[in-house]
Structure formats: structure tokens, C-alpha cells
Short mmCIF file of C-alpha atoms and ligand atoms in Angstrom, two decimals:
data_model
loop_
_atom_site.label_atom_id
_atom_site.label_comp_id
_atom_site.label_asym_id
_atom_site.label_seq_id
_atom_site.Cartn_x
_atom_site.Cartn_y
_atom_site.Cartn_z
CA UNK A 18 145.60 -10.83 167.33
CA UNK A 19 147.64 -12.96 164.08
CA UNK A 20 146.58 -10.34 161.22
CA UNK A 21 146.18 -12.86 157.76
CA UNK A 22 149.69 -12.69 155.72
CA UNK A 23 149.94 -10.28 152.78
CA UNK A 24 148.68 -10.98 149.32
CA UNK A 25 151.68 -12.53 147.32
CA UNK A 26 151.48 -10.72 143.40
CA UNK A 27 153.79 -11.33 140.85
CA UNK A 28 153.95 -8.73 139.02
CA UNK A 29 154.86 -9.58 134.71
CA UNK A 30 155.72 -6.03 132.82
CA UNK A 31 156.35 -6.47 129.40
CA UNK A 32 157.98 -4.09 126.97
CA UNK A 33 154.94 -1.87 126.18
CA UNK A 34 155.17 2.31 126.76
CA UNK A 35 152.19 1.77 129.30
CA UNK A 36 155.56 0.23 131.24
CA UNK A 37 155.93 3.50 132.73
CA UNK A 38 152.75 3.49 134.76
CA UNK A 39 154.24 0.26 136.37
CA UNK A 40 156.09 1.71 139.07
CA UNK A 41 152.47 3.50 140.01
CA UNK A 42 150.45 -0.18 140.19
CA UNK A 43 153.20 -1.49 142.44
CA UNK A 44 152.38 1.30 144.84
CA UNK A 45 148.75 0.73 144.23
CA UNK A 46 149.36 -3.06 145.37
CA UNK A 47 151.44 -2.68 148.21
CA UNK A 48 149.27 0.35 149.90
CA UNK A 49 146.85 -2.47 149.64
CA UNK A 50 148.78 -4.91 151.59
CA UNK A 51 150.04 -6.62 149.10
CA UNK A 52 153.68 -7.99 148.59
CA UNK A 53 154.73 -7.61 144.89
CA UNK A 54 158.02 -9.29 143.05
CA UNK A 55 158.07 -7.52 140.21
CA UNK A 56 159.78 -10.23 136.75
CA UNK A 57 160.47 -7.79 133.11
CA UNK A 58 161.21 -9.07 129.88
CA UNK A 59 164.09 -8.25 128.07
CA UNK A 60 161.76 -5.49 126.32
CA UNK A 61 160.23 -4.52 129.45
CA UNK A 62 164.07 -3.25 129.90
CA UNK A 63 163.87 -0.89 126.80
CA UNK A 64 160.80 1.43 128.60
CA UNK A 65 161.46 0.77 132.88
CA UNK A 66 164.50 0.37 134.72
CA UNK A 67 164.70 -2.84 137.08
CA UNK A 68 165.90 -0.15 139.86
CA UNK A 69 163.16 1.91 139.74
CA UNK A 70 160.68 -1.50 140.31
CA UNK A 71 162.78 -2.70 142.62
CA UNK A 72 163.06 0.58 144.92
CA UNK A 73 159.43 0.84 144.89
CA UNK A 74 158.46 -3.06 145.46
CA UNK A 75 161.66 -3.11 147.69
CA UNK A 76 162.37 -6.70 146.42
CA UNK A 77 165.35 -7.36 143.44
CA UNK A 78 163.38 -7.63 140.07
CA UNK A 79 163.89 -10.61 138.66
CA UNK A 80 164.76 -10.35 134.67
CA UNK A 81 166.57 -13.85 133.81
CA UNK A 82 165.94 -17.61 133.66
CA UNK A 83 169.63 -18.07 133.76
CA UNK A 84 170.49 -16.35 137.05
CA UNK A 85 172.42 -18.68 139.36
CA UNK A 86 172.50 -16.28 142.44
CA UNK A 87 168.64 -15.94 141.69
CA UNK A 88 167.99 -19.43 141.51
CA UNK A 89 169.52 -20.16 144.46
CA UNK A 90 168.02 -18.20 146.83
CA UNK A 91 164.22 -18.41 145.08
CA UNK A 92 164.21 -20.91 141.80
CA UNK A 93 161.64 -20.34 139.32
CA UNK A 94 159.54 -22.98 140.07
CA UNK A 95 159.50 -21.67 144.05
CA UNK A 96 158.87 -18.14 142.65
CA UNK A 97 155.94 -19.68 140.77
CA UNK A 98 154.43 -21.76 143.73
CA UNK A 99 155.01 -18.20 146.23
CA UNK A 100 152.73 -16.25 144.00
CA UNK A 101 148.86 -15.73 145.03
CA UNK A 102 148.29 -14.34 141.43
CA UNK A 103 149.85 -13.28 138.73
CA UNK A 104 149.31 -10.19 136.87
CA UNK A 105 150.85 -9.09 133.31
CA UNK A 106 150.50 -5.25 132.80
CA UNK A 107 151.45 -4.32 130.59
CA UNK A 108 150.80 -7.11 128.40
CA UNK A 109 152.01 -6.99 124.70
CA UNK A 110 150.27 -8.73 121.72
CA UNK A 111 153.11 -10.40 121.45
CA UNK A 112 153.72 -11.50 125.26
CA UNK A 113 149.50 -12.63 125.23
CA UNK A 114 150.80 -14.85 121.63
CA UNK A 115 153.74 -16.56 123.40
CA UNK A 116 150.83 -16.80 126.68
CA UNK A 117 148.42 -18.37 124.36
CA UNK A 118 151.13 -20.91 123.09
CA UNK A 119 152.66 -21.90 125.87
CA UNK A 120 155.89 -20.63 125.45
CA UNK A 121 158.61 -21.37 127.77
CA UNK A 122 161.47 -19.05 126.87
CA UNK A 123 161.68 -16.47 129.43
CA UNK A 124 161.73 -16.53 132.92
CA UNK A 125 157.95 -14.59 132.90
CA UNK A 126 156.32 -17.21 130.30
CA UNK A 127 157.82 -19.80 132.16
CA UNK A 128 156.75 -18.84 135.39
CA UNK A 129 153.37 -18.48 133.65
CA UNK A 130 153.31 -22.41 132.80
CA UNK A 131 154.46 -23.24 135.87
CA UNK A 132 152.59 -21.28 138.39
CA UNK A 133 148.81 -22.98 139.99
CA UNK A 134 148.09 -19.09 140.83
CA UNK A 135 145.45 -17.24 139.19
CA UNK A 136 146.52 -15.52 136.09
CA UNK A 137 145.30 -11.93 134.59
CA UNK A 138 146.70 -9.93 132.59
CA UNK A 139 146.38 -6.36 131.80
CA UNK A 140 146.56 -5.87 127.68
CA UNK A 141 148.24 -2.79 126.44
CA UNK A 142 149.04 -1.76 122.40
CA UNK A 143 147.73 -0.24 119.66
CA UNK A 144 144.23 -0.50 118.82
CA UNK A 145 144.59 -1.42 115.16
CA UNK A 146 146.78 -4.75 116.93
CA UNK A 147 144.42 -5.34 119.60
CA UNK A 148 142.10 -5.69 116.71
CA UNK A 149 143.87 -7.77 114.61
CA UNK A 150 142.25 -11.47 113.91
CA UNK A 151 145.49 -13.04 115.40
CA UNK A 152 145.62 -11.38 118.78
CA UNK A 153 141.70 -11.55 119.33
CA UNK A 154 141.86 -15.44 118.68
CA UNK A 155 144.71 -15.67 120.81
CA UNK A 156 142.68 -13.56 123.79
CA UNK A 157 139.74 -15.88 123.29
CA UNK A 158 142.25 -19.08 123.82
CA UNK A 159 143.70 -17.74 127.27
CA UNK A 160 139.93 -16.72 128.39
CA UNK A 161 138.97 -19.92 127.80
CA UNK A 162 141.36 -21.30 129.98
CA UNK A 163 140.71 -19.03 132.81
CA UNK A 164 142.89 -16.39 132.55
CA UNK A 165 141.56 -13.35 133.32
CA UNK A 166 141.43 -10.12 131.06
CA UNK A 167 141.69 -6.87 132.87
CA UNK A 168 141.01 -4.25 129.72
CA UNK A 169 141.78 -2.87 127.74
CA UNK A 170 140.39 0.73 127.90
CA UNK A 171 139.76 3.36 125.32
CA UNK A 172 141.42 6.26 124.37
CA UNK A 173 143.81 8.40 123.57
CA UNK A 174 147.03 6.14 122.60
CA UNK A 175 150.92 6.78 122.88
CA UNK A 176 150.95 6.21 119.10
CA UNK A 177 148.81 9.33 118.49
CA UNK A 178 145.44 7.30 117.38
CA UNK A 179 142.37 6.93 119.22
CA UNK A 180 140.78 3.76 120.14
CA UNK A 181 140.89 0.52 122.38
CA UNK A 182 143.96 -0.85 123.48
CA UNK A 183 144.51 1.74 126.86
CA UNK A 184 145.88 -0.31 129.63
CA UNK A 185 143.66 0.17 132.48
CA UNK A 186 144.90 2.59 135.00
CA UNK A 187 147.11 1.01 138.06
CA UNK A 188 144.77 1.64 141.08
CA UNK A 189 141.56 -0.42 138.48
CA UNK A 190 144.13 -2.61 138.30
CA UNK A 191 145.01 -3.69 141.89
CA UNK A 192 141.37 -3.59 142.63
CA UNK A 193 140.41 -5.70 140.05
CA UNK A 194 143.04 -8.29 140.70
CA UNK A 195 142.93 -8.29 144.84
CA UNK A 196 139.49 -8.76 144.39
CA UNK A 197 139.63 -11.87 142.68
CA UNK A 198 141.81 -13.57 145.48
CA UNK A 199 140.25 -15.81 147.70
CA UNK A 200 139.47 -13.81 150.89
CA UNK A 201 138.46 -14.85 154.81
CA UNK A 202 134.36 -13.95 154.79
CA UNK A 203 134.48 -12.75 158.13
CA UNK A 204 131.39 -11.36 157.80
CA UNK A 205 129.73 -13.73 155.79
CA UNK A 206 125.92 -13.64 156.41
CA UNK A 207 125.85 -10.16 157.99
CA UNK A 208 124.16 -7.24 157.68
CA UNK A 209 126.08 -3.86 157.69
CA UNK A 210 124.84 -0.21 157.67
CA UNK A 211 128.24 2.35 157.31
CA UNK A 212 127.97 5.64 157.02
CA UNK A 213 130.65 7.87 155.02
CA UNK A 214 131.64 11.10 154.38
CA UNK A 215 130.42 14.47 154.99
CA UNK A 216 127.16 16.43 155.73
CA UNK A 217 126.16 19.93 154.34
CA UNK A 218 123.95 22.18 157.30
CA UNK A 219 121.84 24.62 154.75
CA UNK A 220 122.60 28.22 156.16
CA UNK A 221 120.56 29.33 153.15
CA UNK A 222 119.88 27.51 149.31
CA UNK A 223 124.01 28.36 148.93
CA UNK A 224 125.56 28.36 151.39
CA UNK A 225 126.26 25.64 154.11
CA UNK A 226 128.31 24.34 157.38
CA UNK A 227 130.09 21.20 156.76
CA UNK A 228 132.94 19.04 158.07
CA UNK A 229 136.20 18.20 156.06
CA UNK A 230 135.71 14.50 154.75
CA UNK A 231 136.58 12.64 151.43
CA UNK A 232 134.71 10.08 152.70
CA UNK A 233 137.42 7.61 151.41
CA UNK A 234 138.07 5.73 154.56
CA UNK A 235 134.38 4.74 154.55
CA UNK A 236 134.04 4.13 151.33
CA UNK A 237 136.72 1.62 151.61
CA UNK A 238 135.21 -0.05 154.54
CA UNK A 239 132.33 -0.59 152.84
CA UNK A 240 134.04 -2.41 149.99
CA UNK A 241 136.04 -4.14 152.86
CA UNK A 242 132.84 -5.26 154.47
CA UNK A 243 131.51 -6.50 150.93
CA UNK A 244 134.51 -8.56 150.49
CA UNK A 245 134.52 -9.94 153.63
CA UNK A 246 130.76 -11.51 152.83
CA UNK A 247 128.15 -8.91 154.11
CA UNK A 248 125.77 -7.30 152.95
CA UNK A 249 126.44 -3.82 152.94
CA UNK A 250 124.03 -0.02 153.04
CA UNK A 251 125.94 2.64 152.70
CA UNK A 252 124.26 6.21 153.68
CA UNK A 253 126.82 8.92 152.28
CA UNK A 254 127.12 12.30 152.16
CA UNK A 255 128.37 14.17 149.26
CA UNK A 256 131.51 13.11 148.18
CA UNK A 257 133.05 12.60 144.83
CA UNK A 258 133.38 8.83 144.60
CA UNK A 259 130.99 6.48 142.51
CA UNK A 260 128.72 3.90 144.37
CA UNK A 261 131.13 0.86 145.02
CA UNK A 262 129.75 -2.28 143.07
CA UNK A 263 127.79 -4.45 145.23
CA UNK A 264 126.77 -2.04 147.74
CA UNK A 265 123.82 -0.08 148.38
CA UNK A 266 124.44 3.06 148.65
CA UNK A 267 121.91 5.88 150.10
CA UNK A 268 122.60 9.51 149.16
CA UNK A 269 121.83 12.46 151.77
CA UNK A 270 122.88 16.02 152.60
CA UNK A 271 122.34 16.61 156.06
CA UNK A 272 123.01 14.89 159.58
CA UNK A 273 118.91 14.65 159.56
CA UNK A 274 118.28 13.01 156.33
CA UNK A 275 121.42 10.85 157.63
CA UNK A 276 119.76 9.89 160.85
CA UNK A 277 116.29 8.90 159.24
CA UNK A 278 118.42 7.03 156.62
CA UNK A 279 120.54 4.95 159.39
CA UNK A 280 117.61 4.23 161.05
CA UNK A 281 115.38 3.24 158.11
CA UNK A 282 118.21 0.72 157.12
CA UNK A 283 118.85 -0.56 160.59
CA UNK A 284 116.16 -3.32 160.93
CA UNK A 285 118.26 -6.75 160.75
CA UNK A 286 122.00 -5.07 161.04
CA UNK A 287 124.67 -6.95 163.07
CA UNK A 288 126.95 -4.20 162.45
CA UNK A 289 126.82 0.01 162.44
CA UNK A 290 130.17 1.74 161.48
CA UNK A 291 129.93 5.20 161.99
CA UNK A 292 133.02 6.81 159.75
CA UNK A 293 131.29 10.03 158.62
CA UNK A 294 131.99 13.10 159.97
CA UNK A 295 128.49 14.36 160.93
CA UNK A 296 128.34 18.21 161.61
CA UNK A 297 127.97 18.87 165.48
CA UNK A 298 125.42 21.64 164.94
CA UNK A 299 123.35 23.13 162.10
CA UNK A 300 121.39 26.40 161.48
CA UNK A 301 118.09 26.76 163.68
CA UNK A 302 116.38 28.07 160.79
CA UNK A 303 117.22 27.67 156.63
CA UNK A 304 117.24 30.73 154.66
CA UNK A 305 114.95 30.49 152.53
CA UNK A 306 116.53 33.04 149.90
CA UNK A 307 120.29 33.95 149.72
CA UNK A 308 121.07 36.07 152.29
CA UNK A 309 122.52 39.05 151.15
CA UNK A 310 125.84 40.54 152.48
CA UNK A 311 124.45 44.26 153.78
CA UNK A 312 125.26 43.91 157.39
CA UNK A 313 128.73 44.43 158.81
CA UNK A 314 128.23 41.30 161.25
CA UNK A 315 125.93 38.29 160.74
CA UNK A 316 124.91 35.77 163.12
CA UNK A 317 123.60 32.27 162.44
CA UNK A 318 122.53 30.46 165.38
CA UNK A 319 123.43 26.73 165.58
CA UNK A 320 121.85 23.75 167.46
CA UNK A 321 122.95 20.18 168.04
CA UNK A 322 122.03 17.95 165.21
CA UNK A 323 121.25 14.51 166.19
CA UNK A 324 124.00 12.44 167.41
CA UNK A 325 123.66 9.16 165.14
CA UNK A 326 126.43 7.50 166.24
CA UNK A 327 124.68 7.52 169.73
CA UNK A 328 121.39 7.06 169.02
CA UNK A 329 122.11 4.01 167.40
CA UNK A 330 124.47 2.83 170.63
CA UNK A 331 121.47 3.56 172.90
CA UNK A 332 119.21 1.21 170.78
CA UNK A 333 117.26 -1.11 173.70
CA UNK A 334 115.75 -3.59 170.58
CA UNK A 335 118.24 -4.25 167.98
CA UNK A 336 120.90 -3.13 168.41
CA UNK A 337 123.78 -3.87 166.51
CA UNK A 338 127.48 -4.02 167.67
CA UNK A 339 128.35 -0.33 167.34
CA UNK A 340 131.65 0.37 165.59
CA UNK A 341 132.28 4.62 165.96
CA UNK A 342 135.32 6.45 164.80
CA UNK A 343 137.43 9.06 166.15
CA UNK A 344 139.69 11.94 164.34
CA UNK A 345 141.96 14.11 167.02
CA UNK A 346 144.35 16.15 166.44
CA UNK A 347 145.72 15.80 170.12
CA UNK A 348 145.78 13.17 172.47
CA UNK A 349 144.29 10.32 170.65
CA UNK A 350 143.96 7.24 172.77
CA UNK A 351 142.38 9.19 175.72
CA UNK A 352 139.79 11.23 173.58
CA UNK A 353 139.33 7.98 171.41
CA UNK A 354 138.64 5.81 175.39
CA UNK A 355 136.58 8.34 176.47
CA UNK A 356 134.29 8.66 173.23
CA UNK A 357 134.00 4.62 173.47
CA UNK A 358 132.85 4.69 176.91
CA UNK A 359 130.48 7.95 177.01
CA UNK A 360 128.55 7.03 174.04
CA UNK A 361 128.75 3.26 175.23
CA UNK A 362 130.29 1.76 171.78
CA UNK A 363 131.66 -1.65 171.02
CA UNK A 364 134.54 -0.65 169.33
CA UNK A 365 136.57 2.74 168.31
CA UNK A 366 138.25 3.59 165.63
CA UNK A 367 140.49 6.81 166.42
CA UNK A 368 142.98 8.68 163.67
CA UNK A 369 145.35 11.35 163.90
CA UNK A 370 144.10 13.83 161.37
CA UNK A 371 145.56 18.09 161.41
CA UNK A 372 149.14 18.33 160.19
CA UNK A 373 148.59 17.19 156.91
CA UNK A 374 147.64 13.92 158.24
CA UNK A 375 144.39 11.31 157.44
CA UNK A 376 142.47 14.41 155.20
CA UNK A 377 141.72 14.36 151.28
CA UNK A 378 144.80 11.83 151.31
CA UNK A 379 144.91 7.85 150.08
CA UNK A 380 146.66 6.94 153.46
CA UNK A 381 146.00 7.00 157.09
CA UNK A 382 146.57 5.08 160.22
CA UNK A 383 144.44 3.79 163.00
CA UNK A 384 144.18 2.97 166.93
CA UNK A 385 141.69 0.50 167.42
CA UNK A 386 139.89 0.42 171.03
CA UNK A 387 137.49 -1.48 172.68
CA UNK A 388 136.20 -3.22 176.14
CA UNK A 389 139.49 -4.92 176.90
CA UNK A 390 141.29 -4.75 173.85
CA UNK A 391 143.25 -2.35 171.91
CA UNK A 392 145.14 -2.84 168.86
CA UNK A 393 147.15 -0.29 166.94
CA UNK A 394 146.29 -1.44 163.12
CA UNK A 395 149.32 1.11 161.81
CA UNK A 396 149.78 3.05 158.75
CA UNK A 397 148.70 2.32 155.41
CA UNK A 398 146.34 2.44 152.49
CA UNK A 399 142.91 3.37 153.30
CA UNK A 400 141.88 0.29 151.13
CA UNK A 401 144.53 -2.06 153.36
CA UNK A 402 143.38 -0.22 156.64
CA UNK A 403 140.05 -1.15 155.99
CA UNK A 404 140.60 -4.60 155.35
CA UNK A 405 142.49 -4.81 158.88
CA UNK A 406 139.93 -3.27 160.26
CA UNK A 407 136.80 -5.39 159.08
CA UNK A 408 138.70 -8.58 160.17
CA UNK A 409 139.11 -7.17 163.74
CA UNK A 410 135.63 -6.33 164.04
CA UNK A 411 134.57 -9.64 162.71
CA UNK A 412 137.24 -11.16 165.37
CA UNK A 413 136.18 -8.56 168.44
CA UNK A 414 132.19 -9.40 167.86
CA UNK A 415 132.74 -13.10 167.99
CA UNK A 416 134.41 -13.15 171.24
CA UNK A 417 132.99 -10.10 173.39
CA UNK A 418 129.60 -9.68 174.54
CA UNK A 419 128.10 -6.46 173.71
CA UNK A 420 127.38 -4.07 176.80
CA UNK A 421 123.66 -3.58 177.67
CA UNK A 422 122.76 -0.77 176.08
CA UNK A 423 120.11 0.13 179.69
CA UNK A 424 121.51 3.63 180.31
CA UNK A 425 121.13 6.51 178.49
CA UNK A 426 124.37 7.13 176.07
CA UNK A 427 126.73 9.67 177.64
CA UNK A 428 128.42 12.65 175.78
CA UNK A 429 132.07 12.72 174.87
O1 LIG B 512 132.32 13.14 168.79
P1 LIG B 512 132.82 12.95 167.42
O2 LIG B 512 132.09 13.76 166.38
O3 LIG B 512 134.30 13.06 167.27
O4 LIG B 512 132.49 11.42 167.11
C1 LIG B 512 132.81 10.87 165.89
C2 LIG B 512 131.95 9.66 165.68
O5 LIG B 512 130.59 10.00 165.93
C3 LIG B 512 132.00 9.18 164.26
O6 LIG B 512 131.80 7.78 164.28
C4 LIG B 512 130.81 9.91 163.63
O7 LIG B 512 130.32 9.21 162.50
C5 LIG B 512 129.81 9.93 164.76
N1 LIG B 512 128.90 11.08 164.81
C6 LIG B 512 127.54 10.88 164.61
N2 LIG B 512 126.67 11.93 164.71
C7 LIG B 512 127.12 13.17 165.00
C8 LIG B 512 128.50 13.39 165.21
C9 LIG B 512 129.36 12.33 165.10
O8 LIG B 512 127.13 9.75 164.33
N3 LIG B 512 126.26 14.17 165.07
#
């Protein structure tokens, strides 16, 4: 299946201090998919080496209007029309002055003028400048021609004073900007319930059974979904992440509260992702106080909590197409066939996790099954993986027919 090319960013860094955190938002970009060609200024020069942007974009920076090998092999005006967006970060008062003007005298400004992209940028400098009458008229001018403005925040500054004029922090920065690009709505229309992240199995009011989750993966499938057009109802366990914008999010503890919640947000779903990693068993009986540590040996006796993931697969009256996932620390593909065809699923999503791999980490990488089809979606970025992900399921629904669900769903 023809995955959608990358996002095309280029990437303006001007001679501000918050240059240093530029090498950081070129990561951010490209473990979102995104290919970035990073262009300095001459004062960009003074704070950031071109070598260090170029070993982490892994293209030659780009620094000069007046470079004939350059120009030869990408002109400026090609280097404008290859860009999806542009984004300035840092962005000087005096780089958003020359914007606002229409300056021409540097390959950046001029690629600004001459690119049809969408332009942001990112405004970093002193608060007492950010202030100033002549920079705020000049921000209004460039809003009111579209471009966007991503900050600034406030705080602490590398001048010692306190105030507005932060630049945002690189991963806000990629998010904000990729979000703006026009995307495939795969999922336009649809509704999709995904749950995320962990449950907690009360052994007593302290104490609990849980499985190891960040619940980032699911989070950014959510935000993939959302993007891609659907509506989206996220049920999470407790993680540390705030509610993505645009989604609604249901909080619960255990796999119970998570089963009602699935099923109470189920009516009218075309879709059911299942990334959270819902405890297998939980304590027969809560605690009701702490329980004390007298004897030598304690035993807390576990049954099955529901499986969700199947329950929801079984479904005879609407039932959704049933996306599960799969984390093995041994022979993936077989565990990850087998769990698609005992519990009867549409579609599995299996990762490698033990080793240091998949857990509490911004990366991961993913084996996508299903009736007929398999397609290994690689490493990356969670966010990226996601996105790869929700345009194969939007693909995979269109052109397979889901499997009657008239047999009770097996075990794995
Ligand atoms: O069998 P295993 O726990 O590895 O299956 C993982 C898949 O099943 C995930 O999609 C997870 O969300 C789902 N699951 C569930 N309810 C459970 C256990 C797992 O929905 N009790």
C-alpha cells in the first residue's frame, strides 16, 4: 500500500539564543515524518553550527543566496516551491521587521517572498522588545496577512528577566505547525472509540496491580484519528498526559469502569482501537482498609477481568471494525496472527516491547496484520506511527468486509 509522501518543512533559524533548542525541533519534525531543510542567517551562525543542523536533518543547511553549487542543484525559487510550510523559530524582532517589510536580502527572507507555502513563525527575544510598539505593529501586519504566530511563551528569559517572549518549546512547535498542513481525512465522518493507557486493580485503597503503559501510543492515535476527520472518545487510564484538544476524553481506573465506559460510548462507532494495556486479572475482593504487613506470606487471589477488546469483537448488533493491539516480547507475528484470529479482530497492531524497547519511550515500531494483509509500518515516532497507522485502517476498512462476528470470540 503507497504510504502519502513526507511533510516538506523548511525550517528558518535566526540568530536568537533560543537557536540552541533548534537542533531538538528538527528531531521533533522528523520523528513526525516530516522532511526538514533547515536555511540560518548569518546571525543564526553566531549561536548554532550549520553541522550540527545538518547531521540531525541529514540534508546540507543552506546559509547563502549566493551559492552557485547550491543553486544548481536546488535554486531558491525551487527550494521555495518544495516547501509544505515554512517555519521561523527562532524568530528575531528583527527577522519578523525585515518579514513584515518584505525584505529580500537573505536567502531566508527571500525564500519567504517567494514561497506559496504556509508561513509561521515561532517569535523568540526579550520581553521588553516583544513589547515594544514597533515589533507589536509589525506582528499585527504579518497576522494580517496570514502568517501564523506560534508564541511566544512566558518565562524565565536567557537575559535574566521574567516575562513574555519564551519561544515555545520544539515538540509545541512541530505539533502546532504539522497540524496546520492540509491532511487526507481518511476518516472523515467517523466515529471512533480508542482506549489508552493503563488500568489500576485495587488490592486495597493503596495499593494496586497494574500494567506498564504511558499510554502515549494511544494518545497519539487518538490525535491521529482527529486529524484524519473523526470524531474521536477516548476512555484512558491514568496516565500523565493532558486531554488532546478536540477529543473526548473519559477518565477510569479499572478494566471494569473501562468496559462500561467502551460500551457506553460504542453506540454509532465505525471504529474500536484497543491500545491500552488492560490488566488480565484483578483482586476477587478490595480491601477495604490498608492491609497491614504482619504475615510472613500474603495471598491475593486474582480473577479474569473482562476482556474488552473481545467483547467488543463479539458484538452481533453494531459492531464496529475492531482494531486490537499486540506487545510481545518474543515471537511477534505469530502471537500477533493468533490474537487476530482467536478474538476474531479486523486488524492487529503488534510491537516489540522488553529490551528497552516500545515502554515509557517517544518511539516504537509496528507490524500491522489483518485478513489477507500485512504490512510492517517500521520504526518511528509514536506521533508518525500513528498517523501510518490511521491511514491503513481507513484504507483496510474500505476494501475488506468485516468477518461475521456469529461465533463466540476465542482466547489468545
Ligand atoms: O491478550 P493481550 O492482552 O495481549 O491483548 C492485547 C489487546 O487486548 C489490546 O488491544 C488490549 O487493549 C486488549 N485487551 C482488552 N481487555 C483485556 C486485555 C487486553 O481489551 N482485559
Amino acid at each position: 500500500m503507497d504510504s502519502p509522501r513526507p511533510a516538506r518543512i523548511l525550517l528558518g533559524v535566526t540568530g536568537g539564543i533560543a537557536a540552541y533548542k533548534s537542533p531538538d525541533l528538527v528531531r521533533r519534525l522528523r520523528e513526525r515524518g516530516a522532511e526538514v531543510q533547515v536555511v540560518m542567517t548569518r546571525g543564526a551562525a553566531n549561536f548554532i553550527t550549520p553541522l550540527t543542523l545538518q547531521a540531525v536533518s541529514g540534508r546540507p543547511v543552506r546559509d547563502t543566496l549566493w551559492d552557485g553549487s547550491a543553486e544548481a542543484a536546488m535554486d531558491h525559487i525551487e527550494l521555495a516551491r518544495w516547501a509544505d510550510a515554512v517555519l521561523v523559530a527562532p524568530a528575531t524582532a528583527d527577522f519578523l521587521a525585515r518579514l513584515a517589510h518584505g525584505h529580500a536580502d537573505d536567502l531566508l527572507s527571500t525564500l519567504c517572498l517567494a514561497t506559496a507555502a504556509p508561513l509561521a513563525v515561532a517569535p523568540a527575544m526579550n520581553r521588553l522588545m516583544w513589547g515594544n510598539a514597533a515589533t507589536r505593529a509589525n506582528v499585527a501586519l504579518l497576522e494580517s496577512r496570514g502568517v501564523a504566530i506560534f508564541g511566544p511563551g512566558t518565562g524565565e528569559q536567557a537575559c535574566g528577566e521574567t516575562g513574555e517572549g519564551r519561544m515555545l518549546e520544539p515538540a509545541e512547535l512541530a505539533e502546532l505547525l504539522l497540524a496546520r498542513l492540509p491532511r487526507e481525512r481518511v476518516l472523515a465522518g467517523l466515529k471512533v472509540v480508542i482506549t489508552a493507557g493503563p488500568t489500576r486493580e485495587l488490592i486495597d485503597p493503596v495499593r494496586f496491580i497494574s500494567n506498564r503503559s504511558s499510554g502515549k501510543m494511544g494518545y497519539a492515535v487518538a490525535c491521529a484519528a482527529r486529524d484524519a476527520g473523526a470524531e474521536v472518545v477516548l476512555v484512558s487510564g491514568p496516565v500523565a498526559l493532558p486531554a488532546p484538544a478536540g477529543v473526548q476524553r473519559v477518565c477510569v481506573e479499572s478494566a471494569e469502569q473501562m468496559y462500561e465506559a467502551v460500551h457506553a460510548a460504542l453506540p454509532g462507532a465505525d471504529i474500536y482501537i484497543g491500545t491500552a494495556a488492560v490488566a488480565d486479572y484483578r483482586p476477587v475482593a478490595v480491601a477495604p482498609q490498608k492491609i497491614k504487613k504482619t504475615a510472613e506470606n500474603l495471598r491475593v487471589e486474582l480473577v479474569r477481568a473482562p476482556d474488552i477488546l473481545g467483547s467488543v469483537a463479539a458484538l452481533r448488533q453494531g459492531r464496529p471494525f475492531v482494531v486490537g493491539f499486540a506487545a510481545e516480547t518474543e515471537n511477534l507475528e505469530e502471537h500477533a496472527r493468533r490474537k487476530l484470529l482467536g478474538k476474531r479482530l479486523d486488524m492487529i497492531a503488534a510491537n516489540r516491547v522488553g529490551d528497552g524497547l516500545a515502554f515509557d519511550r517517544d518511539d516504537n515500531s509496528l507490524l500491522v496484520l489483518w485478513n489477507g494483509g500485512r504490512e510492517d509500518l517500521g520504526a518511528g515516532g509514536k506521533p508518525e506511527l500513528a498517523r501510518r497507522l490511521v491511514a491503513l485502517i481507513g484504507a483496510v476498512r474500505c476494501s475488506v468486509r468485516q468477518a461475521p462476528a456469529d461465533t463466540a470470540a476465542g482466547e489468545s
